[in-house]
mmCIF file of N, CA and C in Angstrom:
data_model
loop_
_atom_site.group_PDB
_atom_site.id
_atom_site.type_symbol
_atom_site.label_atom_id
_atom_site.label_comp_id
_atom_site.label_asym_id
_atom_site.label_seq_id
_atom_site.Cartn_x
_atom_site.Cartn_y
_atom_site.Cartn_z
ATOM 1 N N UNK A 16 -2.447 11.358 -10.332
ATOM 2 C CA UNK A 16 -2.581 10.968 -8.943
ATOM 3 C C UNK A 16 -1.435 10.026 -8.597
ATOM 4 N N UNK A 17 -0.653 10.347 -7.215
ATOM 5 C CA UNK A 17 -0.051 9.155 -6.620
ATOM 6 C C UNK A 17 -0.158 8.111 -6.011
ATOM 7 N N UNK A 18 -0.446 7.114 -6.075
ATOM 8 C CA UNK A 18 -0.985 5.901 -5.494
ATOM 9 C C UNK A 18 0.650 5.086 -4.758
ATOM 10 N N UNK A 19 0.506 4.814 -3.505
ATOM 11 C CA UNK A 19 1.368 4.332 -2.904
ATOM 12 C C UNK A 19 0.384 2.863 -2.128
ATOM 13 N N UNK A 20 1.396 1.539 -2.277
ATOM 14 C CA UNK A 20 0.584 0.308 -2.354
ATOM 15 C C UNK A 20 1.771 -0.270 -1.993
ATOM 16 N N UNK A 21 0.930 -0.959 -0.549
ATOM 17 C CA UNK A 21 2.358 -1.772 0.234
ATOM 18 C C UNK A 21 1.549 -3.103 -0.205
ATOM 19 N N UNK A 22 2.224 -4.006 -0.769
ATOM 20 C CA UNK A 22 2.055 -5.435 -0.914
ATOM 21 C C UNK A 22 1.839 -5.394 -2.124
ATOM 22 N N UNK A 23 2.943 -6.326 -2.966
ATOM 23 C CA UNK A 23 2.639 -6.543 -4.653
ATOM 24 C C UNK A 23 2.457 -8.179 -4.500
ATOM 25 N N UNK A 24 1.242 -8.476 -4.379
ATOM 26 C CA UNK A 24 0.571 -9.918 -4.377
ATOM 27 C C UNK A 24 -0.294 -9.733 -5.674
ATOM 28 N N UNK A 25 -1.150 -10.573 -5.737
ATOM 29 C CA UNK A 25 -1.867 -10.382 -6.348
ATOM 30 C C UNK A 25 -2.914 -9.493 -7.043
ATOM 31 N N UNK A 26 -3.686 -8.689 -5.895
ATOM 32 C CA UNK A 26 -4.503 -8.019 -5.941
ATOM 33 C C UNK A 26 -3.608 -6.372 -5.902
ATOM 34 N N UNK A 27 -2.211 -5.928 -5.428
ATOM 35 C CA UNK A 27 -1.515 -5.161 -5.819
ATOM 36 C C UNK A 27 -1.001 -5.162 -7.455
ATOM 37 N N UNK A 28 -0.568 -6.117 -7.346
ATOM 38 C CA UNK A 28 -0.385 -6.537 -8.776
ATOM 39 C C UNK A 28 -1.406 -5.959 -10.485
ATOM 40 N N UNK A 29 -2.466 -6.288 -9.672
ATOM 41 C CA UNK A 29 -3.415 -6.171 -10.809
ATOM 42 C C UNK A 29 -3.783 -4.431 -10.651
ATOM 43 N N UNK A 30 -3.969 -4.101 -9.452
ATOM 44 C CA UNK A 30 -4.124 -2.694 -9.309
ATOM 45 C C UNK A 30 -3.145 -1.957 -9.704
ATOM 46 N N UNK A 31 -2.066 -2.097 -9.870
ATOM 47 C CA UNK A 31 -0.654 -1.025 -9.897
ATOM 48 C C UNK A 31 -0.744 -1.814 -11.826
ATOM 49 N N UNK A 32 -1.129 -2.671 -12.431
ATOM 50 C CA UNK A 32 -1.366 -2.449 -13.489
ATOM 51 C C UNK A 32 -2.434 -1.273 -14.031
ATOM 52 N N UNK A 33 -3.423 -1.672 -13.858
ATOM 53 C CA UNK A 33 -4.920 -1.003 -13.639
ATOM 54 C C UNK A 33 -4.871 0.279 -13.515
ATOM 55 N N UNK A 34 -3.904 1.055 -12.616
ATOM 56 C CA UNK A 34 -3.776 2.348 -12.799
ATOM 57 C C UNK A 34 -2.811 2.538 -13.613
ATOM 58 N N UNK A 35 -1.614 1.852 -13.425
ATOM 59 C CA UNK A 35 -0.556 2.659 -14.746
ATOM 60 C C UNK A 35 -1.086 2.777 -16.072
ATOM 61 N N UNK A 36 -1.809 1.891 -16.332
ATOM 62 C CA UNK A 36 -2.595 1.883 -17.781
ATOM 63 C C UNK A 36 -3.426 3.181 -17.634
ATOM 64 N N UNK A 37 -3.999 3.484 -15.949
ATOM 65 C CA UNK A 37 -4.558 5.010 -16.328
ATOM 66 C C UNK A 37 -3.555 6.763 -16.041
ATOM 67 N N UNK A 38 -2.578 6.281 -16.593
ATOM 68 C CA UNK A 38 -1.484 6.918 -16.354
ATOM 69 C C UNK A 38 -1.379 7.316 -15.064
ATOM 70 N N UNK A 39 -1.594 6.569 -13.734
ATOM 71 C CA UNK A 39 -1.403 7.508 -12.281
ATOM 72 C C UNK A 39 0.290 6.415 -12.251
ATOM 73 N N UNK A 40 0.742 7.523 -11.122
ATOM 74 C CA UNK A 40 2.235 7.531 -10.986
ATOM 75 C C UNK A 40 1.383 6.631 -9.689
ATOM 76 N N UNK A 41 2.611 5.369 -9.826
ATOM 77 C CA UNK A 41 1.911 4.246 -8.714
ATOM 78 C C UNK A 41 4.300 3.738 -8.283
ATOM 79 N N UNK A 42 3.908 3.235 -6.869
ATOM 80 C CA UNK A 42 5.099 3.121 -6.229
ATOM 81 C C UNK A 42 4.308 1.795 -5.440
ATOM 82 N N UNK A 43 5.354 0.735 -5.962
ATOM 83 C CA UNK A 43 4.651 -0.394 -4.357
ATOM 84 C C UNK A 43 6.160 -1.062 -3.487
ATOM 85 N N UNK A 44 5.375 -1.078 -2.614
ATOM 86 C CA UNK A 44 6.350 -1.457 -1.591
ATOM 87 C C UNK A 44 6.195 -3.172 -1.345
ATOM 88 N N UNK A 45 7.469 -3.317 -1.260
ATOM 89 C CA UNK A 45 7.324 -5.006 -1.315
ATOM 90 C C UNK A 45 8.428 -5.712 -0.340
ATOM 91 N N UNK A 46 7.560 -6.525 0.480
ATOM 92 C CA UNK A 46 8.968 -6.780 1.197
ATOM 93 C C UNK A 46 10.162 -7.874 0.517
ATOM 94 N N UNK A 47 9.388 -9.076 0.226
ATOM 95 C CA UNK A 47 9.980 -9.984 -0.954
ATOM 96 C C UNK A 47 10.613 -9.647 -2.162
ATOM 97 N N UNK A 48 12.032 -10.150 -2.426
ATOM 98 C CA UNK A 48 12.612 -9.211 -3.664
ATOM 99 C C UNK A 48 12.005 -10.050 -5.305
ATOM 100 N N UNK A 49 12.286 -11.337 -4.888
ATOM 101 C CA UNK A 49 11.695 -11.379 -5.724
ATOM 102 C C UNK A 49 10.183 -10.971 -6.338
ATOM 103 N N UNK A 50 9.526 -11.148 -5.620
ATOM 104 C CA UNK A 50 8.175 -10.595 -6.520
ATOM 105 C C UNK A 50 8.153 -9.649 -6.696
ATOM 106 N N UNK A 51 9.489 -8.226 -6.252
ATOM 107 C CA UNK A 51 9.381 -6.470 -6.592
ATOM 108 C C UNK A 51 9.980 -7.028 -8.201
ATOM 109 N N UNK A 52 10.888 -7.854 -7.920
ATOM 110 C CA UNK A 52 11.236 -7.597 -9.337
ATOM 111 C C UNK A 52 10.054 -8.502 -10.793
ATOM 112 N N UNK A 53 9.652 -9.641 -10.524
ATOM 113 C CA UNK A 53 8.274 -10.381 -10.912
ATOM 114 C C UNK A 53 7.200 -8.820 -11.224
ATOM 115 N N UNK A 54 7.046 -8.080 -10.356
ATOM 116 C CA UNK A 54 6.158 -6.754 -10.366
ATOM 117 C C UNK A 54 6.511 -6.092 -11.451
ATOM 118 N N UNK A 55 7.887 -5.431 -11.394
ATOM 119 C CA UNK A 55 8.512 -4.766 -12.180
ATOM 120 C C UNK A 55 8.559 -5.298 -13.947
ATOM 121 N N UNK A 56 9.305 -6.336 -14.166
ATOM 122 C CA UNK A 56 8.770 -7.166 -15.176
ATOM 123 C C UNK A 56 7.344 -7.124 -15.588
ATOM 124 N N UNK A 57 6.455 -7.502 -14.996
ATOM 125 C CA UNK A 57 4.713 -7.253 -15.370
ATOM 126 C C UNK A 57 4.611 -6.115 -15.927
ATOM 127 N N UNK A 58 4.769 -4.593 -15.414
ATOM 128 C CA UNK A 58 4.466 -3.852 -15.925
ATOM 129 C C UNK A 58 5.426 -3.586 -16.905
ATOM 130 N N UNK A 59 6.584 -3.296 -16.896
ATOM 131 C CA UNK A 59 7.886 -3.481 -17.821
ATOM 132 C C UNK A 59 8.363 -2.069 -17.545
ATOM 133 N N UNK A 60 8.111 -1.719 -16.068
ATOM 134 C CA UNK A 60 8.851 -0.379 -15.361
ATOM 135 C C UNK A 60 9.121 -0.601 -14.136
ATOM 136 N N UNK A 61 10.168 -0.148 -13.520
ATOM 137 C CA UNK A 61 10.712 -0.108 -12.325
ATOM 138 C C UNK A 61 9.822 0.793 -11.218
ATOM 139 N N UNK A 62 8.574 0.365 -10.472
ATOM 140 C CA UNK A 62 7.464 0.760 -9.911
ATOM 141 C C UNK A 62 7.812 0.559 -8.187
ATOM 142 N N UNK A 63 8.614 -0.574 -8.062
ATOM 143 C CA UNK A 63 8.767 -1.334 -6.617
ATOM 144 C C UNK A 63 9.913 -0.988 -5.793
ATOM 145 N N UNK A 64 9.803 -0.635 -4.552
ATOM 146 C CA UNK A 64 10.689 -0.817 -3.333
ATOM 147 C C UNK A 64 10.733 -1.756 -2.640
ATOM 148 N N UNK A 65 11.844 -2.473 -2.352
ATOM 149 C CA UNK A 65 11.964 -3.323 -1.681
ATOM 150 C C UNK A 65 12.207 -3.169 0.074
ATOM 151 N N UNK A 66 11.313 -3.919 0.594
ATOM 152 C CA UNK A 66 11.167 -3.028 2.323
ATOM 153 C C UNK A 66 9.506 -3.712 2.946
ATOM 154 N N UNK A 67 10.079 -3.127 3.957
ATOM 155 C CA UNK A 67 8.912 -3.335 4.722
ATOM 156 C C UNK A 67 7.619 -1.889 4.703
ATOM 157 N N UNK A 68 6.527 -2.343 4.599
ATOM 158 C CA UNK A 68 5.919 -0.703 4.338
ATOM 159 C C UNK A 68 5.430 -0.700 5.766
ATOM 160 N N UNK A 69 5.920 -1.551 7.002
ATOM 161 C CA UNK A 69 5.484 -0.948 8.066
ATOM 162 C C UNK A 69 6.587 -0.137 8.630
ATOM 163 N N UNK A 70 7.349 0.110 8.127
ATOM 164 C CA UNK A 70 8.723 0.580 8.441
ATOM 165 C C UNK A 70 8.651 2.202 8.101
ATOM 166 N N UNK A 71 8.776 3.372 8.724
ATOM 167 C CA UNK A 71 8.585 4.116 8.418
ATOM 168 C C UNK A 71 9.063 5.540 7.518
ATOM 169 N N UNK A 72 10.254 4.805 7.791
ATOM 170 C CA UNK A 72 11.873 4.793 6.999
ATOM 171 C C UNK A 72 11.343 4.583 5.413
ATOM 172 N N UNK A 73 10.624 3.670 5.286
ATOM 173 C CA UNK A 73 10.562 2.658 3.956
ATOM 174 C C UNK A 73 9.488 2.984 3.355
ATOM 175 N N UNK A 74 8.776 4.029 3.969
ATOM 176 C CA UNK A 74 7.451 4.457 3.972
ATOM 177 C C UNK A 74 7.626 5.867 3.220
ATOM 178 N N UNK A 75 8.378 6.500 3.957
ATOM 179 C CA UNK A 75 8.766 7.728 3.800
ATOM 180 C C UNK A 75 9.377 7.876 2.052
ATOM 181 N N UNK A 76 10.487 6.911 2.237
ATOM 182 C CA UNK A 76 11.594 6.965 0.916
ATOM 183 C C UNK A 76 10.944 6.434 -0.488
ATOM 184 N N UNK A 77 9.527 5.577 -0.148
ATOM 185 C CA UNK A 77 8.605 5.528 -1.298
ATOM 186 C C UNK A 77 8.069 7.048 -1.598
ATOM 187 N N UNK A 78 7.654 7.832 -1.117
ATOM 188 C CA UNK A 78 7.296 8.744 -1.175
ATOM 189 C C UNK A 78 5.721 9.047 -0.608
ATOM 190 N N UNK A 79 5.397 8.865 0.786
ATOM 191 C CA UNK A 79 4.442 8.687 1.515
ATOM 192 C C UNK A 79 3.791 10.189 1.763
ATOM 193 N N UNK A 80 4.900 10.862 2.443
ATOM 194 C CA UNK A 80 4.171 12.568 1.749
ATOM 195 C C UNK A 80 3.779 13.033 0.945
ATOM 196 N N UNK A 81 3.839 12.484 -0.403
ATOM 197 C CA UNK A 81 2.926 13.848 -1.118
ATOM 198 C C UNK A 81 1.911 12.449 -2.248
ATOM 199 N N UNK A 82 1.630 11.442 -1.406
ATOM 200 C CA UNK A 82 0.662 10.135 -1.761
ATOM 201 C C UNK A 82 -0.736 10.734 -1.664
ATOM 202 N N UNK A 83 -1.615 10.851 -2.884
ATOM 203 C CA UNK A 83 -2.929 11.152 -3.008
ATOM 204 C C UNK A 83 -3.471 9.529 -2.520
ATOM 205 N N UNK A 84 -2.874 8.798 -2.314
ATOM 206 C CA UNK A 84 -3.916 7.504 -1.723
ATOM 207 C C UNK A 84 -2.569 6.245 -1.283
ATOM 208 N N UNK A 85 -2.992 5.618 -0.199
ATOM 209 C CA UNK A 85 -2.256 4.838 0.461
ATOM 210 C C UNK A 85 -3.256 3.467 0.126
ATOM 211 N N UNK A 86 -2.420 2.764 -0.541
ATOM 212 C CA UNK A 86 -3.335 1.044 -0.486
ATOM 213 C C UNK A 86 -2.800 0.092 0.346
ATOM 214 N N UNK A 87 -3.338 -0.585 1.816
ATOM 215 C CA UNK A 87 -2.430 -1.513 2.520
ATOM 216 C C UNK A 87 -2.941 -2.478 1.883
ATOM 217 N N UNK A 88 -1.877 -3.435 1.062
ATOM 218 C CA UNK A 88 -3.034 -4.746 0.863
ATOM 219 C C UNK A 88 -1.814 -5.722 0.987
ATOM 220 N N UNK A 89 -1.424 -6.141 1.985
ATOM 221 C CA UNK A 89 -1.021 -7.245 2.405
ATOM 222 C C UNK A 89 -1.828 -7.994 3.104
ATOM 223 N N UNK A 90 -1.114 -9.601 3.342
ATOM 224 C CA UNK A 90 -1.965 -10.575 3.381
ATOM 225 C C UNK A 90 -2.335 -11.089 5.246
ATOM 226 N N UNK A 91 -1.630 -9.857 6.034
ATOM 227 C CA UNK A 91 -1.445 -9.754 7.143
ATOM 228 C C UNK A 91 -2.029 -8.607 7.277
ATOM 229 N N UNK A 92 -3.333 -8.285 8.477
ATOM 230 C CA UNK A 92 -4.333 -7.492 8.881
ATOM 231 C C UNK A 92 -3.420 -6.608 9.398
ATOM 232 N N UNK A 93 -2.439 -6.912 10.623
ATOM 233 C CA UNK A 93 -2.132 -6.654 11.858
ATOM 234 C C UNK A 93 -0.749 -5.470 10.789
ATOM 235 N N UNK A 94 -0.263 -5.701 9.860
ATOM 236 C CA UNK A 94 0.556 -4.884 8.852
ATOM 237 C C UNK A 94 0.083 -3.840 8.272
ATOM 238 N N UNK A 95 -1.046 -4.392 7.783
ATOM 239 C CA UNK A 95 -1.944 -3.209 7.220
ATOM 240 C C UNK A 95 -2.766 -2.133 7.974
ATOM 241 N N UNK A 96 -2.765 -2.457 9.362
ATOM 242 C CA UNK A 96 -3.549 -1.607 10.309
ATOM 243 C C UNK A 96 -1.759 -0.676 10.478
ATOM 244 N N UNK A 97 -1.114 -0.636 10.718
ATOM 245 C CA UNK A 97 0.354 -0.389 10.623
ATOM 246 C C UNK A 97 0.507 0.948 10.119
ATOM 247 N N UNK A 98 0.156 0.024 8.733
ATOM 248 C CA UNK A 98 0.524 0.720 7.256
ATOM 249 C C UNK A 98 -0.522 2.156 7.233
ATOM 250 N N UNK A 99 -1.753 1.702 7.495
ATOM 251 C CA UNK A 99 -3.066 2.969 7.561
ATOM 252 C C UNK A 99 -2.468 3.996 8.640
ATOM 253 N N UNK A 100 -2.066 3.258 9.812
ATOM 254 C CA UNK A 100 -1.748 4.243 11.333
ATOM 255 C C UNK A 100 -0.664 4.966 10.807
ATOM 256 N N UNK A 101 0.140 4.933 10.366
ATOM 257 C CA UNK A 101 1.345 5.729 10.211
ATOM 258 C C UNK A 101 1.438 6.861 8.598
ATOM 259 N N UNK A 102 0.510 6.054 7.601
ATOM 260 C CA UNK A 102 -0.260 7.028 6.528
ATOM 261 C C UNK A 102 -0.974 8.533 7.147
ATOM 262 N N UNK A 103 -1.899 7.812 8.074
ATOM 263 C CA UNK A 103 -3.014 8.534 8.192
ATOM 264 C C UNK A 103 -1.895 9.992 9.218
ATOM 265 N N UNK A 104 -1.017 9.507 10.210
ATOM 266 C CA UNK A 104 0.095 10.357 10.877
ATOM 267 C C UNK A 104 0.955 11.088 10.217
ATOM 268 N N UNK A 105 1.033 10.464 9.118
ATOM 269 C CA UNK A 105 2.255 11.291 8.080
ATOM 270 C C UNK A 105 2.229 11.932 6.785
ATOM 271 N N UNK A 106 0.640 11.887 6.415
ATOM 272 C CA UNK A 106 0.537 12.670 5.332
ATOM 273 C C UNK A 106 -1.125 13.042 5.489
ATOM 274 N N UNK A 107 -1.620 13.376 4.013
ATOM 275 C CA UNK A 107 -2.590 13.767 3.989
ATOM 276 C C UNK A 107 -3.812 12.433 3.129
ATOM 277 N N UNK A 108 -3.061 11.460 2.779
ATOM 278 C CA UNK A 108 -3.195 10.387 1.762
ATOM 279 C C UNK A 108 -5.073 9.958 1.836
ATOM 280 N N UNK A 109 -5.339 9.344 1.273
ATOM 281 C CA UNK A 109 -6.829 8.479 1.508
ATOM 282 C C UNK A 109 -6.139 7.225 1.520
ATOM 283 N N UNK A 110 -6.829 6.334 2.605
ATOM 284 C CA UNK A 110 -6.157 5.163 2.886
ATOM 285 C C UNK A 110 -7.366 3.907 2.758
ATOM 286 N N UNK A 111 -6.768 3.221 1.878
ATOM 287 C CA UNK A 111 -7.924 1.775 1.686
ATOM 288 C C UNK A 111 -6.921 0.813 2.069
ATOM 289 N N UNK A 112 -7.473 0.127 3.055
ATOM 290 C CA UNK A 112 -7.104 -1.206 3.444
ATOM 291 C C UNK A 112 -7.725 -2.318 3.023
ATOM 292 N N UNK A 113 -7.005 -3.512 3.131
ATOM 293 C CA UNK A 113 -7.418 -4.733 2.865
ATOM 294 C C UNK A 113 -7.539 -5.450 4.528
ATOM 295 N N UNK A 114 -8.652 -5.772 4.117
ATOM 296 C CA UNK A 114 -9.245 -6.526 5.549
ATOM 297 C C UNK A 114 -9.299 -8.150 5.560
ATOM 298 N N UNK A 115 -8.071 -8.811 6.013
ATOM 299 C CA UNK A 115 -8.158 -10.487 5.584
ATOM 300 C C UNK A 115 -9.209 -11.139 5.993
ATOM 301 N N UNK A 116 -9.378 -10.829 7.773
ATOM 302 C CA UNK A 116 -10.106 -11.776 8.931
ATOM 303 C C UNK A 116 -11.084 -10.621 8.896
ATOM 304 N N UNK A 117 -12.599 -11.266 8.682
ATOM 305 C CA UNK A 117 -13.732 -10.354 8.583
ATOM 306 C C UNK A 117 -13.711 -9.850 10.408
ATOM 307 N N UNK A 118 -13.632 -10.505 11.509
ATOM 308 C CA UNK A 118 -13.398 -9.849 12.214
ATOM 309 C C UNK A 118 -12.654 -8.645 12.805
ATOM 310 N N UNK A 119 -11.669 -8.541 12.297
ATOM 311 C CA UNK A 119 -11.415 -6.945 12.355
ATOM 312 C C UNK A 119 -11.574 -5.948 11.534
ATOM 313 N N UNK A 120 -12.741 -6.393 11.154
ATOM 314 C CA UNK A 120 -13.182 -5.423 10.223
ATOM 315 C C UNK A 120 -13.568 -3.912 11.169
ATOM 316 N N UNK A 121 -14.235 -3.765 12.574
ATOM 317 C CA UNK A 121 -14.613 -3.040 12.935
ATOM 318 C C UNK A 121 -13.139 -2.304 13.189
ATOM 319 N N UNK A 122 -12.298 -2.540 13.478
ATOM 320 C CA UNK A 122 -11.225 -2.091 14.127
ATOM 321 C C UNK A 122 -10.947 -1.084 13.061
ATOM 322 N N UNK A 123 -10.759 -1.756 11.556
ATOM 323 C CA UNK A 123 -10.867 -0.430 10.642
ATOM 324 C C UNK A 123 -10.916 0.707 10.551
ATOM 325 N N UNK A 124 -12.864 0.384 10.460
ATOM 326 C CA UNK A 124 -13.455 1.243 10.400
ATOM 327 C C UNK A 124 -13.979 2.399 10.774
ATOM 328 N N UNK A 125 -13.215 1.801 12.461
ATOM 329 C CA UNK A 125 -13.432 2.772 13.707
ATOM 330 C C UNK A 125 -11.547 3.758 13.644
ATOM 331 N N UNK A 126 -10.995 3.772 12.486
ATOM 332 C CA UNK A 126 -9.927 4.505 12.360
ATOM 333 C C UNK A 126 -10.385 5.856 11.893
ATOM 334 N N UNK A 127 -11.187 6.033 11.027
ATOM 335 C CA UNK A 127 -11.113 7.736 10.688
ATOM 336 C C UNK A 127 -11.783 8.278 11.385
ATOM 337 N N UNK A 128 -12.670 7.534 12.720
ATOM 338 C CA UNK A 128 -13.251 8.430 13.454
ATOM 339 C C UNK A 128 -12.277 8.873 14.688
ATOM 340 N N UNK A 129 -11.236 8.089 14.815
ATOM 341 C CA UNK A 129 -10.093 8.608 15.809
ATOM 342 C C UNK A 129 -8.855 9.230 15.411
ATOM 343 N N UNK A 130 -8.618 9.254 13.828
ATOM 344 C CA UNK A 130 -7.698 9.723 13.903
ATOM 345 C C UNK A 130 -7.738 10.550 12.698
ATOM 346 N N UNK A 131 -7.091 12.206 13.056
ATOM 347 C CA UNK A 131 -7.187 13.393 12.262
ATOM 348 C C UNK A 131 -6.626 14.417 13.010
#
């Protein structure tokens, strides 16, 4: 499986371990260089793009088309709603977001019923 994961923080971090250990081919997008390369080091493979993953350009050149799952988990809602809108437009992916402010949580959730 391809796993494509914009934000290598923490909780990217541990996930893009978590699967490489289950051999899935994982790509994260990072806007900060240093922590792509901090990322890269952790696992002790070159996994990270450096970019914005609301960028669609940056989206694409990770390899966003042929992504069996899109992870937004940055630490900014308003990025990750972004990141899902332009997944859900450009491929066929399953998309899990990270939801910071429990209030927009509905905004979410009310995405796969509008868009397909």
């Amino acid at each position: 499986m391809f796993v494509l994961i914009v934000g290598g923080g923490k909780v990217g971090s541990y996930l893009t371990r978590a699967l490489l250990l289950k051999n899935h081919e994982v790509v994260v997008i990072e806007k900060v260089d240093r922590k792509a390369k901090m990322l890269d080091r952790l696992v002790d493979k070159q996994v990270t793009v450096v970019g914005d993953g609301c960028d669609p350009l940056v989206l694409e050149s990770a390899g966003l088309e042929r992504a069996n799952v899109v992870v937004a988990d940055t630490g900014d809602d308003e990025d990750n709603l972004v990141v899902v809108l332009l997944a859900k437009r450009k491929s066929t992916a399953r998309c899990i977001a990270r939801v910071n402010n429990p209030s927009n949580r509905q905004i979410f959730e009310s995405l796969d019923a509008r868009i397909r």
